[in-house]
Coordinates of C-alpha atoms in Angstrom, one line a residue:
X1413 CA 51.6 124.3 41.6
X1414 CA 54.2 121.6 41.4
X1415 CA 56.9 121.5 38.7
X1416 CA 55.9 118.8 36.2
X1417 CA 59.6 118.2 35.5
X1418 CA 60.3 117.4 39.1
X1419 CA 59.8 113.8 40.2
X1420 CA 61.3 113.5 43.7
X1421 CA 61.3 110.0 45.3
X1422 CA 58.1 109.3 47.1
X1423 CA 59.2 106.6 49.7
X1424 CA 62.1 106.7 52.3
X1425 CA 63.6 103.6 50.7
X1426 CA 63.6 105.2 47.2
X1427 CA 65.0 108.4 48.7
X1428 CA 67.8 106.4 50.4
X1429 CA 68.7 104.6 47.2
X1430 CA 68.6 107.8 45.3
X1431 CA 70.9 109.4 47.9
X1432 CA 73.3 106.4 47.8
X1433 CA 72.9 106.4 51.6
X1434 CA 74.4 102.9 52.2
X1435 CA 77.6 103.8 50.4
X1436 CA 77.9 107.1 52.3
X1437 CA 77.3 105.4 55.6
X1438 CA 79.9 102.7 54.9
X1439 CA 82.5 105.4 54.1
X1440 CA 81.6 107.4 57.2
X1441 CA 81.8 104.4 59.5
X1442 CA 85.1 103.3 58.0
X1443 CA 86.6 106.7 58.4
X1444 CA 85.3 106.9 62.0
X1445 CA 86.8 103.6 62.9
X1446 CA 90.2 104.7 61.4
X1447 CA 90.0 108.0 63.4
X1448 CA 89.2 106.2 66.7
X1449 CA 92.0 103.7 66.2
X1450 CA 94.5 106.5 65.6
X1451 CA 93.2 108.3 68.7
X1452 CA 93.4 105.1 70.8
X1453 CA 97.0 104.5 69.6
X1454 CA 98.1 108.1 70.4
X1455 CA 96.3 108.0 73.7
X1456 CA 98.3 105.0 74.8
X1457 CA 101.6 106.5 73.7
X1458 CA 100.9 110.0 75.1
X1459 CA 99.0 109.0 78.2
X1460 CA 95.9 111.0 77.3
X1461 CA 92.9 111.0 79.6
X1462 CA 89.8 108.9 78.9
X1463 CA 87.7 111.9 77.9
X1464 CA 89.8 112.4 74.8
X1465 CA 88.6 109.2 73.2
X1466 CA 85.1 109.6 74.6
X1467 CA 84.9 113.1 73.2
X1468 CA 85.8 111.8 69.7
X1469 CA 83.2 109.2 69.9
X1470 CA 80.5 111.8 70.9
X1471 CA 81.5 114.0 68.0
X1472 CA 81.3 111.2 65.5
X1473 CA 77.9 110.1 66.8
X1474 CA 76.6 113.6 66.5
X1475 CA 78.0 113.7 62.9
X1476 CA 76.2 110.5 61.9
X1477 CA 72.6 111.9 61.8
X1478 CA 73.9 115.1 60.2
X1479 CA 75.5 113.0 57.4
X1480 CA 72.3 111.0 56.9
X1481 CA 70.1 114.1 56.8
X1482 CA 72.4 115.9 54.4
X1483 CA 72.5 112.9 52.1
X1484 CA 68.7 112.6 52.0
X1485 CA 68.0 116.3 51.7
X1486 CA 70.6 116.9 49.0
X1487 CA 69.2 113.9 47.0
X1488 CA 65.5 115.2 47.1
X1489 CA 65.9 117.7 44.3
X1490 CA 64.5 121.2 44.1
X1491 CA 61.7 121.9 46.6
X1492 CA 58.3 122.6 45.0
X1493 CA 56.0 125.3 46.2
X1494 CA 52.2 124.6 46.1
X1495 CA 50.2 127.6 45.0
X1496 CA 47.5 126.7 47.4
X1497 CA 49.9 127.0 50.3
X1498 CA 51.9 130.0 49.1
X1499 CA 55.5 130.9 48.9
X1500 CA 56.0 131.1 52.7
X1501 CA 55.4 127.4 53.2
X1502 CA 58.2 126.6 50.8
X1503 CA 60.7 128.8 52.5
X1504 CA 61.4 126.4 55.3
X1505 CA 62.3 123.5 53.0
X1506 CA 64.5 125.8 50.9
X1507 CA 66.2 127.1 54.1
X1508 CA 66.7 123.5 55.3
X1509 CA 68.2 122.5 51.9
X1510 CA 70.6 125.5 52.1
X1511 CA 71.6 124.5 55.7
X1512 CA 72.2 120.8 55.1
X1513 CA 74.9 121.0 52.3
X1514 CA 78.0 118.9 52.1
X1515 CA 80.1 122.0 52.4
X1516 CA 78.4 122.9 55.7
X1517 CA 78.7 119.3 57.0
X1518 CA 82.4 119.1 56.2
X1519 CA 83.1 122.5 57.6
X1520 CA 81.2 121.7 60.8
X1521 CA 83.1 118.5 61.3
X1522 CA 86.4 120.3 60.8
X1523 CA 85.5 123.0 63.3
X1524 CA 84.2 120.5 65.9
X1525 CA 87.4 118.4 65.7
X1526 CA 89.6 121.5 65.7
X1527 CA 87.9 122.6 69.0
X1528 CA 88.3 119.1 70.3
X1529 CA 92.0 119.1 69.4
X1530 CA 92.5 122.5 71.0
X1531 CA 91.0 121.1 74.2
X1532 CA 93.4 118.1 74.1
X1533 CA 96.4 120.4 73.5
X1534 CA 95.3 122.6 76.4
X1535 CA 95.1 119.7 78.7
X1536 CA 98.5 118.4 77.7
X1537 CA 100.1 121.9 78.2
X1538 CA 98.2 123.2 81.2
X1539 CA 96.2 120.3 82.7
X1540 CA 96.9 118.6 86.1
X1541 CA 99.1 116.0 84.5
X1542 CA 100.9 118.3 82.1
X1543 CA 104.1 116.8 80.9
X1544 CA 103.1 113.2 81.8
X1545 CA 102.6 112.4 78.2
X1546 CA 106.2 113.0 77.4
X1547 CA 107.5 111.6 80.6
X1548 CA 108.5 115.0 81.9
X1549 CA 106.7 115.3 85.2
X1550 CA 105.1 111.9 86.1
X1551 CA 107.8 109.5 87.5
X1552 CA 107.1 105.8 87.6
X1553 CA 109.4 104.5 90.3
X1554 CA 107.5 101.4 91.4
X1555 CA 105.9 98.6 89.5
X1556 CA 103.9 95.4 90.1
X1557 CA 104.0 92.5 87.6
X1558 CA 100.7 90.5 87.8
X1559 CA 100.5 86.9 86.8
X1560 CA 100.0 86.6 83.0
X1561 CA 96.6 85.1 82.3
X1562 CA 96.3 81.7 80.5
X1563 CA 94.5 82.2 77.2
X1564 CA 95.2 78.8 75.8
X1565 CA 92.1 76.9 74.7
X1566 CA 92.7 74.0 77.0
X1567 CA 93.9 76.1 80.0
X1568 CA 97.2 74.3 80.1
X1569 CA 99.5 77.3 80.2
X1570 CA 98.8 78.6 83.6
X1571 CA 102.2 77.7 84.9
X1572 CA 103.8 79.4 81.9
X1573 CA 101.9 82.6 82.6
X1574 CA 103.0 82.5 86.2
X1575 CA 106.6 81.8 85.1
X1576 CA 106.7 84.6 82.6
X1577 CA 105.6 87.1 85.3
X1578 CA 108.1 85.7 87.8
X1579 CA 110.9 85.9 85.3
X1580 CA 110.0 89.5 84.5
X1581 CA 109.9 90.3 88.2
X1582 CA 113.4 88.9 88.6
X1583 CA 114.6 90.9 85.5
X1584 CA 113.1 94.2 86.4
X1585 CA 114.5 94.2 90.0
X1586 CA 117.8 94.8 88.3
X1587 CA 116.6 98.2 86.9
X1588 CA 118.2 101.1 88.8
X1589 CA 115.6 103.4 90.3
X1590 CA 112.7 100.9 90.0
X1591 CA 111.1 99.2 93.0
X1592 CA 109.2 96.0 92.0
X1593 CA 106.6 94.4 94.2
X1594 CA 107.5 90.8 95.3
X1595 CA 105.9 87.9 93.6
X1596 CA 103.8 86.8 96.6
X1597 CA 102.0 90.1 96.9
X1598 CA 101.6 90.6 93.2
X1599 CA 100.2 87.1 92.7
X1600 CA 97.7 87.6 95.5
X1601 CA 95.5 89.2 92.9
X1602 CA 95.6 86.2 90.6
X1603 CA 92.1 85.3 89.3
X1604 CA 90.6 88.5 90.8
X1605 CA 89.1 91.2 88.8
X1606 CA 90.5 94.0 90.9
X1607 CA 90.6 97.6 89.7
X1608 CA 94.1 98.8 88.8
X1609 CA 93.9 101.6 91.3
X1610 CA 93.1 99.2 94.1
X1611 CA 96.0 97.0 93.2
X1612 CA 98.3 100.0 93.1
X1613 CA 97.1 101.2 96.5
X1614 CA 97.6 97.8 98.2
X1615 CA 101.0 97.2 96.7
X1616 CA 102.1 100.8 96.9
X1617 CA 103.2 101.0 93.3
X1618 CA 102.4 103.5 90.6
X1619 CA 102.4 101.2 87.5
X1620 CA 101.2 97.7 86.8
X1621 CA 102.4 95.3 84.1
X1622 CA 99.9 92.7 83.1
X1623 CA 99.3 90.4 80.1
X1624 CA 98.5 86.9 78.9
X1625 CA 100.0 83.9 77.3
X1626 CA 98.5 81.6 74.7
X1627 CA 100.1 78.4 73.3
X1628 CA 99.2 76.5 70.2
X1629 CA 101.5 73.6 69.3
X1630 CA 105.0 74.9 69.4
X1631 CA 104.1 78.5 69.2
X1632 CA 103.4 81.0 71.9
X1633 CA 101.7 84.4 71.9
X1634 CA 102.5 86.8 74.8
X1635 CA 100.7 90.1 75.2
X1636 CA 101.8 92.7 77.7
X1637 CA 100.6 96.1 78.7
X1638 CA 101.9 98.7 81.1
X1639 CA 99.3 100.7 82.9
X1640 CA 99.7 103.8 85.1
X1641 CA 97.9 103.3 88.4
X1642 CA 96.8 106.9 89.0
X1643 CA 94.7 107.3 85.9
X1644 CA 94.5 103.8 84.5
X1645 CA 96.1 104.9 81.2
X1646 CA 98.2 102.5 79.0
X1647 CA 101.8 103.6 78.9
X1648 CA 102.8 100.8 76.5
X1649 CA 101.4 97.6 75.1
X1650 CA 102.7 95.0 72.7
X1651 CA 101.9 91.5 71.3
X1652 CA 104.7 89.0 70.7
X1653 CA 104.5 85.8 68.7
X1654 CA 107.3 83.3 68.5
X1655 CA 108.3 79.7 68.7
X1656 CA 108.4 78.3 72.3
X1657 CA 112.1 77.9 72.0
X1658 CA 112.4 81.7 71.7
X1659 CA 110.4 82.4 74.9
X1660 CA 113.5 83.6 76.7
X1661 CA 114.2 86.3 74.0
X1662 CA 110.6 87.4 74.1
X1663 CA 110.7 87.9 77.8
X1664 CA 113.9 89.9 77.5
X1665 CA 112.2 92.1 74.9
X1666 CA 109.2 92.7 77.1
X1667 CA 111.4 93.7 80.0
X1668 CA 113.4 96.1 77.8
X1669 CA 110.3 97.6 76.4
X1670 CA 109.0 98.3 79.9
X1671 CA 112.3 99.9 80.9
X1672 CA 112.2 102.0 77.7
X1673 CA 108.5 103.0 78.3
X1674 CA 109.4 104.2 81.8
X1675 CA 112.4 106.1 80.5
X1676 CA 114.7 104.3 83.0
X1677 CA 118.2 103.0 82.5
X1678 CA 119.6 99.5 83.0
X1679 CA 122.5 99.6 85.3
X1680 CA 125.7 98.7 83.5
X1681 CA 123.7 97.7 80.3
X1682 CA 125.7 97.2 77.2
X1683 CA 123.2 95.2 75.2
X1684 CA 123.4 92.1 77.2
X1685 CA 120.1 90.2 78.1
X1686 CA 118.5 91.1 81.4
X1687 CA 116.3 87.9 81.4
X1688 CA 118.7 85.1 82.3
X1689 CA 117.2 81.8 81.2
X1690 CA 119.9 79.8 82.9
X1691 CA 119.3 76.9 80.5
X1692 CA 119.1 76.3 76.8
X1693 CA 116.7 73.4 77.3
X1694 CA 113.1 74.2 76.8
X1695 CA 112.2 70.9 78.5
X1696 CA 114.2 71.8 81.6
X1697 CA 112.6 75.3 81.7
X1698 CA 109.1 73.8 81.4
X1699 CA 109.7 71.5 84.4
X1700 CA 111.3 74.3 86.3
X1701 CA 108.2 76.5 85.9
X1702 CA 105.9 73.6 86.9
X1703 CA 108.1 73.2 90.0
X1704 CA 107.8 76.9 90.9
X1705 CA 104.0 76.7 90.4
X1706 CA 103.7 73.9 93.0
X1707 CA 106.3 75.4 95.3
X1708 CA 104.3 78.6 95.7
X1709 CA 101.1 76.6 96.5
X1710 CA 102.8 75.7 99.8
X1711 CA 101.0 72.5 100.8
X1712 CA 102.7 69.2 101.7
X1713 CA 101.4 67.6 98.5
X1714 CA 102.5 70.6 96.4
X1715 CA 106.0 70.7 98.0
X1716 CA 106.4 67.0 97.1
X1717 CA 105.3 67.7 93.5
X1718 CA 107.7 70.7 93.3
X1719 CA 110.6 68.4 94.3
X1720 CA 109.6 65.9 91.5
X1721 CA 109.5 68.7 88.9
X1722 CA 112.7 70.3 89.9
X1723 CA 114.4 66.9 89.8
X1724 CA 113.1 66.4 86.3
X1725 CA 114.4 69.8 85.3
X1726 CA 117.8 68.8 86.5
X1727 CA 117.6 65.5 84.6
X1728 CA 117.0 67.6 81.4
X1729 CA 119.9 70.0 82.3
X1730 CA 122.2 69.1 85.2
X1731 CA 123.8 72.6 84.9
X1732 CA 120.5 74.4 85.5
X1733 CA 121.4 76.5 88.7
X1734 CA 117.9 77.8 89.3
X1735 CA 116.4 74.3 89.2
X1736 CA 119.0 73.2 91.8
X1737 CA 118.1 76.3 93.9
X1738 CA 114.4 75.5 93.6
X1739 CA 115.1 71.9 94.7
X1740 CA 117.1 73.2 97.7
X1741 CA 114.2 75.4 98.8
X1742 CA 111.7 72.6 98.4
X1743 CA 113.7 70.2 100.5
X1744 CA 114.0 72.8 103.2
X1745 CA 110.2 73.4 103.2
X1746 CA 109.6 69.6 103.4
X1747 CA 111.1 69.2 106.9
X1748 CA 109.1 69.0 110.2
X1749 CA 108.2 72.4 111.4
X1750 CA 107.8 73.7 107.9
X1751 CA 105.2 71.9 105.6
X1752 CA 105.9 68.4 106.9
X1753 CA 106.0 66.3 103.8
X1754 CA 105.3 62.7 105.0
X1755 CA 108.4 60.6 105.6
X1756 CA 110.9 63.5 105.7
X1757 CA 113.1 63.9 108.8
X1758 CA 115.0 66.9 110.0
X1759 CA 118.4 65.4 109.2
X1760 CA 117.5 64.0 105.8
X1761 CA 115.7 67.1 104.7
X1762 CA 118.6 69.4 105.7
X1763 CA 121.2 67.2 104.0
X1764 CA 119.3 67.1 100.7
X1765 CA 118.6 70.9 100.9
X1766 CA 122.3 71.7 101.5
X1767 CA 123.5 69.4 98.8
X1768 CA 121.1 71.1 96.2
X1769 CA 122.0 74.6 97.4
X1770 CA 125.7 74.0 97.0
X1771 CA 125.2 72.5 93.5
X1772 CA 123.2 75.6 92.6
X1773 CA 126.0 77.9 93.8
X1774 CA 128.6 75.8 92.0
X1775 CA 126.8 76.7 88.7
X1776 CA 125.9 80.3 89.7
X1777 CA 127.5 81.8 92.8
X1778 CA 125.2 84.9 92.5
X1779 CA 121.9 83.1 93.4
X1780 CA 120.5 84.9 96.4
X1781 CA 117.9 82.2 97.0
X1782 CA 120.6 79.5 97.5
X1783 CA 122.6 81.6 99.9
X1784 CA 119.4 82.2 101.9
X1785 CA 118.7 78.5 102.1
X1786 CA 122.3 77.9 103.4
X1787 CA 121.7 80.6 106.0
X1788 CA 118.6 78.8 107.3
X1789 CA 120.5 75.5 107.4
X1790 CA 123.4 77.0 109.4
X1791 CA 120.8 78.3 111.9
X1792 CA 119.4 74.8 112.3
X1793 CA 122.9 73.6 113.1
X1794 CA 123.6 76.5 115.5
X1795 CA 126.3 77.8 113.2
X1796 CA 125.4 81.4 113.9
X1797 CA 128.3 83.3 112.3
X1798 CA 128.0 81.2 109.1
X1799 CA 124.2 81.8 109.0
X1800 CA 124.6 85.5 109.3
X1801 CA 127.3 85.6 106.6
X1802 CA 124.9 83.8 104.2
X1803 CA 122.0 86.0 104.9
X1804 CA 124.0 89.1 104.4
X1805 CA 125.5 87.8 101.2
X1806 CA 122.0 87.0 99.9
X1807 CA 120.8 90.5 100.6
X1808 CA 123.8 92.1 99.0
X1809 CA 123.2 90.0 95.9
X1810 CA 119.5 90.8 95.7
X1811 CA 118.3 93.6 98.0
X1812 CA 114.7 93.0 96.7
X1813 CA 114.5 89.4 97.9
X1814 CA 111.9 89.7 100.6
X1815 CA 112.5 86.1 102.0
X1816 CA 116.1 86.9 102.7
X1817 CA 115.1 90.0 104.8
X1818 CA 112.4 88.0 106.5
X1819 CA 114.6 85.0 107.5
X1820 CA 117.4 87.4 108.5
X1821 CA 115.0 89.3 110.7
X1822 CA 114.0 86.1 112.4
X1823 CA 117.6 85.2 113.0
X1824 CA 118.3 88.7 114.5
X1825 CA 115.3 88.4 116.8
X1826 CA 116.6 85.1 118.0
X1827 CA 120.0 86.7 118.7
X1828 CA 118.3 89.4 120.8
X1829 CA 119.2 92.1 118.2
X1830 CA 115.7 93.3 118.0
X1831 CA 116.2 96.8 116.6
X1832 CA 118.0 95.3 113.6
X1833 CA 115.4 92.6 113.4
X1834 CA 112.6 95.2 113.2
X1835 CA 114.4 97.1 110.5
X1836 CA 114.8 93.9 108.4
X1837 CA 111.2 92.7 108.8
X1838 CA 109.9 96.1 107.9
X1839 CA 112.0 96.0 104.7
X1840 CA 110.6 92.6 103.9
X1841 CA 107.1 93.9 104.5
X1842 CA 107.8 96.9 102.3
X1843 CA 108.9 94.6 99.5
X1844 CA 106.1 92.0 100.0
X1845 CA 103.2 93.8 101.8
X1846 CA 100.5 91.2 101.1
X1847 CA 102.5 88.0 101.9
X1848 CA 101.0 85.9 104.7
X1849 CA 104.3 84.7 106.1
X1850 CA 105.9 88.2 106.0
X1851 CA 102.9 89.7 107.8
X1852 CA 103.0 87.0 110.4
X1853 CA 106.7 87.5 111.1
X1854 CA 106.2 91.3 111.2
X1855 CA 103.8 90.7 114.2
X1856 CA 106.2 88.2 115.8
X1857 CA 109.3 90.3 115.5
X1858 CA 107.5 93.4 116.8
X1859 CA 106.3 91.3 119.7
X1860 CA 109.8 90.0 120.4
X1861 CA 111.0 93.6 120.4
X1862 CA 108.4 94.6 123.0
X1863 CA 106.5 96.8 120.6
X1864 CA 103.2 95.3 121.7
X1865 CA 100.8 97.9 120.4
X1866 CA 102.3 97.7 117.0
X1867 CA 102.4 93.9 117.2
X1868 CA 98.7 93.7 118.0
X1869 CA 98.0 96.0 115.0
X1870 CA 100.1 93.8 112.8
X1871 CA 98.1 90.7 113.9
X1872 CA 94.9 92.5 113.2
X1873 CA 96.1 93.5 109.7
X1874 CA 97.2 90.0 109.0
X1875 CA 93.8 88.7 110.0
X1876 CA 92.1 91.3 107.8
X1877 CA 94.1 90.1 104.8
X1878 CA 93.7 86.4 105.6
X1879 CA 90.6 85.9 107.7
X1880 CA 90.2 82.3 106.6
X1881 CA 93.7 81.1 107.1
X1882 CA 94.5 79.2 110.3
X1883 CA 98.1 80.4 110.8
X1884 CA 97.4 84.0 111.9
X1885 CA 94.6 82.9 114.2
X1886 CA 97.0 80.4 115.9
X1887 CA 99.7 83.1 116.5
X1888 CA 97.1 85.6 117.6
X1889 CA 95.8 83.1 120.1
X1890 CA 99.3 82.6 121.6
X1891 CA 99.9 86.4 121.6
X1892 CA 96.8 87.2 123.6
X1893 CA 96.9 84.1 125.8
X1894 CA 100.5 84.8 126.9
X1895 CA 99.3 88.3 128.0
X1896 CA 96.4 87.0 130.0
X1897 CA 93.7 88.3 127.5
X1898 CA 91.8 85.0 127.4
X1899 CA 88.7 86.5 125.9
X1900 CA 90.5 87.5 122.8
X1901 CA 92.6 84.3 122.9
X1902 CA 89.3 82.3 122.9
X1903 CA 88.1 84.1 119.8
X1904 CA 91.2 83.1 117.9
X1905 CA 91.5 79.5 119.1
X1906 CA 87.8 79.0 118.1
X1907 CA 88.5 80.3 114.6
X1908 CA 91.8 78.3 114.3
X1909 CA 90.1 75.0 115.1
X1910 CA 87.1 75.8 112.9
X1911 CA 89.5 76.4 109.9
X1912 CA 92.3 73.9 110.6
X1913 CA 90.2 71.0 112.0
X1914 CA 86.8 71.8 110.5
X1915 CA 85.2 70.9 113.9
X1916 CA 82.8 73.6 115.2
X1917 CA 81.8 71.7 118.3
X1918 CA 85.5 71.2 119.3
X1919 CA 86.2 74.8 118.5
X1920 CA 83.4 76.0 120.8
X1921 CA 84.5 73.7 123.7
X1922 CA 88.1 74.8 123.5
X1923 CA 87.2 78.4 123.4
X1924 CA 85.0 78.0 126.5
X1925 CA 87.8 76.1 128.2
X1926 CA 90.3 78.8 127.6
X1927 CA 88.0 81.4 129.1
X1928 CA 87.5 79.3 132.3
X1929 CA 90.3 79.6 135.0
X1930 CA 89.2 76.1 136.2
X1931 CA 89.3 74.4 132.8
X1932 CA 92.1 76.4 131.3
X1933 CA 95.0 74.0 132.2
X1934 CA 93.1 70.9 131.0
X1935 CA 92.1 72.7 127.7
X1936 CA 95.7 73.7 127.0
X1937 CA 96.8 70.1 127.3
X1938 CA 94.0 69.0 125.0
X1939 CA 95.2 71.6 122.4
X1940 CA 98.8 70.3 122.6
X1941 CA 97.7 66.6 122.3
X1942 CA 95.2 67.2 119.5
X1943 CA 97.4 69.4 117.4
X1944 CA 101.0 68.5 118.1
X1945 CA 102.2 69.6 114.6
X1946 CA 101.0 73.1 115.1
X1947 CA 101.4 73.6 118.9
X1948 CA 104.3 71.2 119.6
X1949 CA 108.0 71.7 120.0
X1950 CA 108.9 75.3 120.9
X1951 CA 105.4 76.6 121.2
X1952 CA 104.7 74.0 123.9
X1953 CA 107.0 75.9 126.3
X1954 CA 104.6 78.8 126.5
X1955 CA 101.5 76.6 126.6
X1956 CA 103.0 74.5 129.3
X1957 CA 103.8 77.6 131.3
X1958 CA 100.2 78.8 130.8
X1959 CA 99.0 75.4 132.1
X1960 CA 101.1 76.0 135.2
X1961 CA 103.7 73.4 134.2
X1962 CA 107.0 75.4 134.0
X1963 CA 109.1 72.5 135.2
X1964 CA 107.8 70.3 132.4
X1965 CA 108.6 73.1 130.0
X1966 CA 112.2 73.4 131.2
X1967 CA 112.7 69.6 131.1
X1968 CA 111.5 69.5 127.4
X1969 CA 113.7 72.5 126.6
X1970 CA 116.8 70.7 127.9
X1971 CA 116.0 67.5 126.0
X1972 CA 115.5 69.3 122.7
X1973 CA 118.6 71.5 123.0
X1974 CA 120.9 68.6 123.9
X1975 CA 121.9 68.2 120.2
X1976 CA 121.9 70.3 117.1
X1977 CA 119.7 69.5 114.1
X1978 CA 116.7 69.1 116.5
X1979 CA 114.8 72.0 114.9
X1980 CA 115.3 74.3 117.8
X1981 CA 116.9 77.4 116.3
X1982 CA 117.6 80.8 117.7
X1983 CA 114.5 82.4 116.3
X1984 CA 112.4 79.7 117.8
X1985 CA 113.5 80.4 121.4
X1986 CA 113.9 84.2 120.8
X1987 CA 110.4 84.7 119.3
X1988 CA 108.1 81.9 120.4
X1989 CA 109.0 81.7 124.1
X1990 CA 107.1 84.7 125.5
X1991 CA 107.0 84.0 129.2
X1992 CA 109.5 86.3 131.0
X1993 CA 109.8 84.0 134.1
X1994 CA 110.6 81.0 131.9
X1995 CA 113.2 83.0 130.0
X1996 CA 114.9 84.2 133.2
X1997 CA 115.2 80.7 134.7
X1998 CA 118.8 79.5 135.0
X1999 CA 118.0 76.3 133.1
X2000 CA 116.7 78.3 130.2
X2001 CA 119.8 80.5 130.2
X2002 CA 122.0 77.4 130.3
X2003 CA 120.2 76.0 127.3
X2004 CA 120.9 79.2 125.4
X2005 CA 124.6 79.0 126.3
X2006 CA 124.7 75.4 125.2
X2007 CA 123.4 76.5 121.8
X2008 CA 126.1 79.2 121.6
X2009 CA 123.7 82.0 122.3
X2010 CA 123.9 84.8 124.8

């Protein structure tokens, strides 16, 4: 018989209302969110593994139906026993009611999270990464700074995101005990959704700093997060909001926070800023970042734009040393043999570059980039001692500047000091392992040093990294052709012409011509005539020798080395001229002596 005084809810909706289920669920979900936020925050700070957060989510999901069932069962009132069924049929509901009590639910939750906490503590004390959370065992000694993503609604802050990353790279290279990947390699991942572990493996670093910038009017928001490569855990993260005028201070704070998170020490730090703005003019800084953005794109059009922006930065602040240095580098890249900006001659480009470099050093004598530019200019003028002095000064000032090591390696190769050249180019490659130009020069210097197996491997690696770039195919063509491997040379001249000229028919014809002993000489002259910018000047000497025209090669050599500022520098003759018979010719040796070389 049922109890006439008992009137339990008859529908699920009525039972839910009676149990105040919605209120209980809101409280449970709010508490769960707070718990997960706290765990996420602690996980970032302590470097906890991903299963810690996942385990908490699983426990809370398991608890949800238990909370719902307890609420409904406890709100249903005493369980009735029908006389027709007997006492035994009522025992199960009674047992269920005794099981699903609030006391049992709370006790079960406490026990479950206690076991979970014990597992976490055990992992921290005895797991494979024990001590990493407190910085005791895991040592972060290398770091890559990725370009900061542009999160502005109109997409107008890309150059600012790049500039923030580049500024942080410059600042963090000052940290003792920390190796920072060069800008070129780190920025090769721009716009790609690569896994952090992949980035760490390719750059040979054990931490990555990434973030974003967002501008709105005169305000900027910068987010930054430091991630350990091995396990993908966040070591530190922060959001900064400020006026654009305070962007220098924000970048300095980011750099200091990274240093603190890695438990490193700033050499000689006594509270001074480590991010050197170099200017108090936000307008000058803005133009400078735009100049850098185009300078790194490395096309004739972009180099021209970089010059314009650097000049505008200087107009806004004539004392801005980095803007002068950027202008010096841009003028240097504008000359023939580099990126060939239309209308620029060797002499004019070098004069403008030197003038800007010296203005930069007049403002800041410690700028490694400006010293490197002067080293290159001295090489073009065959002022070999002055060139080496500037390169060595640059490397002393900034041992992490990959371009200084690369250009100095080229200089040493041209001087015939190949063991030193190999050491310098390997250092450049260590600092900037994904740079196209560093990889190209690694192959060239190894080839000049006679390490042909390693040189071939370096060419292959460069082609793997840049299969659709014409430059490595051009140099690989010259490498294999000069050694009589015309089958492989044909493969690379085909790809070079397909990429650089966009002419598949011409590419096929030139490849077939290189393979043919009968057509080879004619084909080489066609390559020279059709692509004088890429295969002219010094590289013509090897090609002319391959075309059985050594006398013409020597005549051109004598004409070009008659005066300085012709673009014929030590590395050109020391690296690009591969033919041993040509190099041994008395006329070749006389040209070297005329240039002041051994």
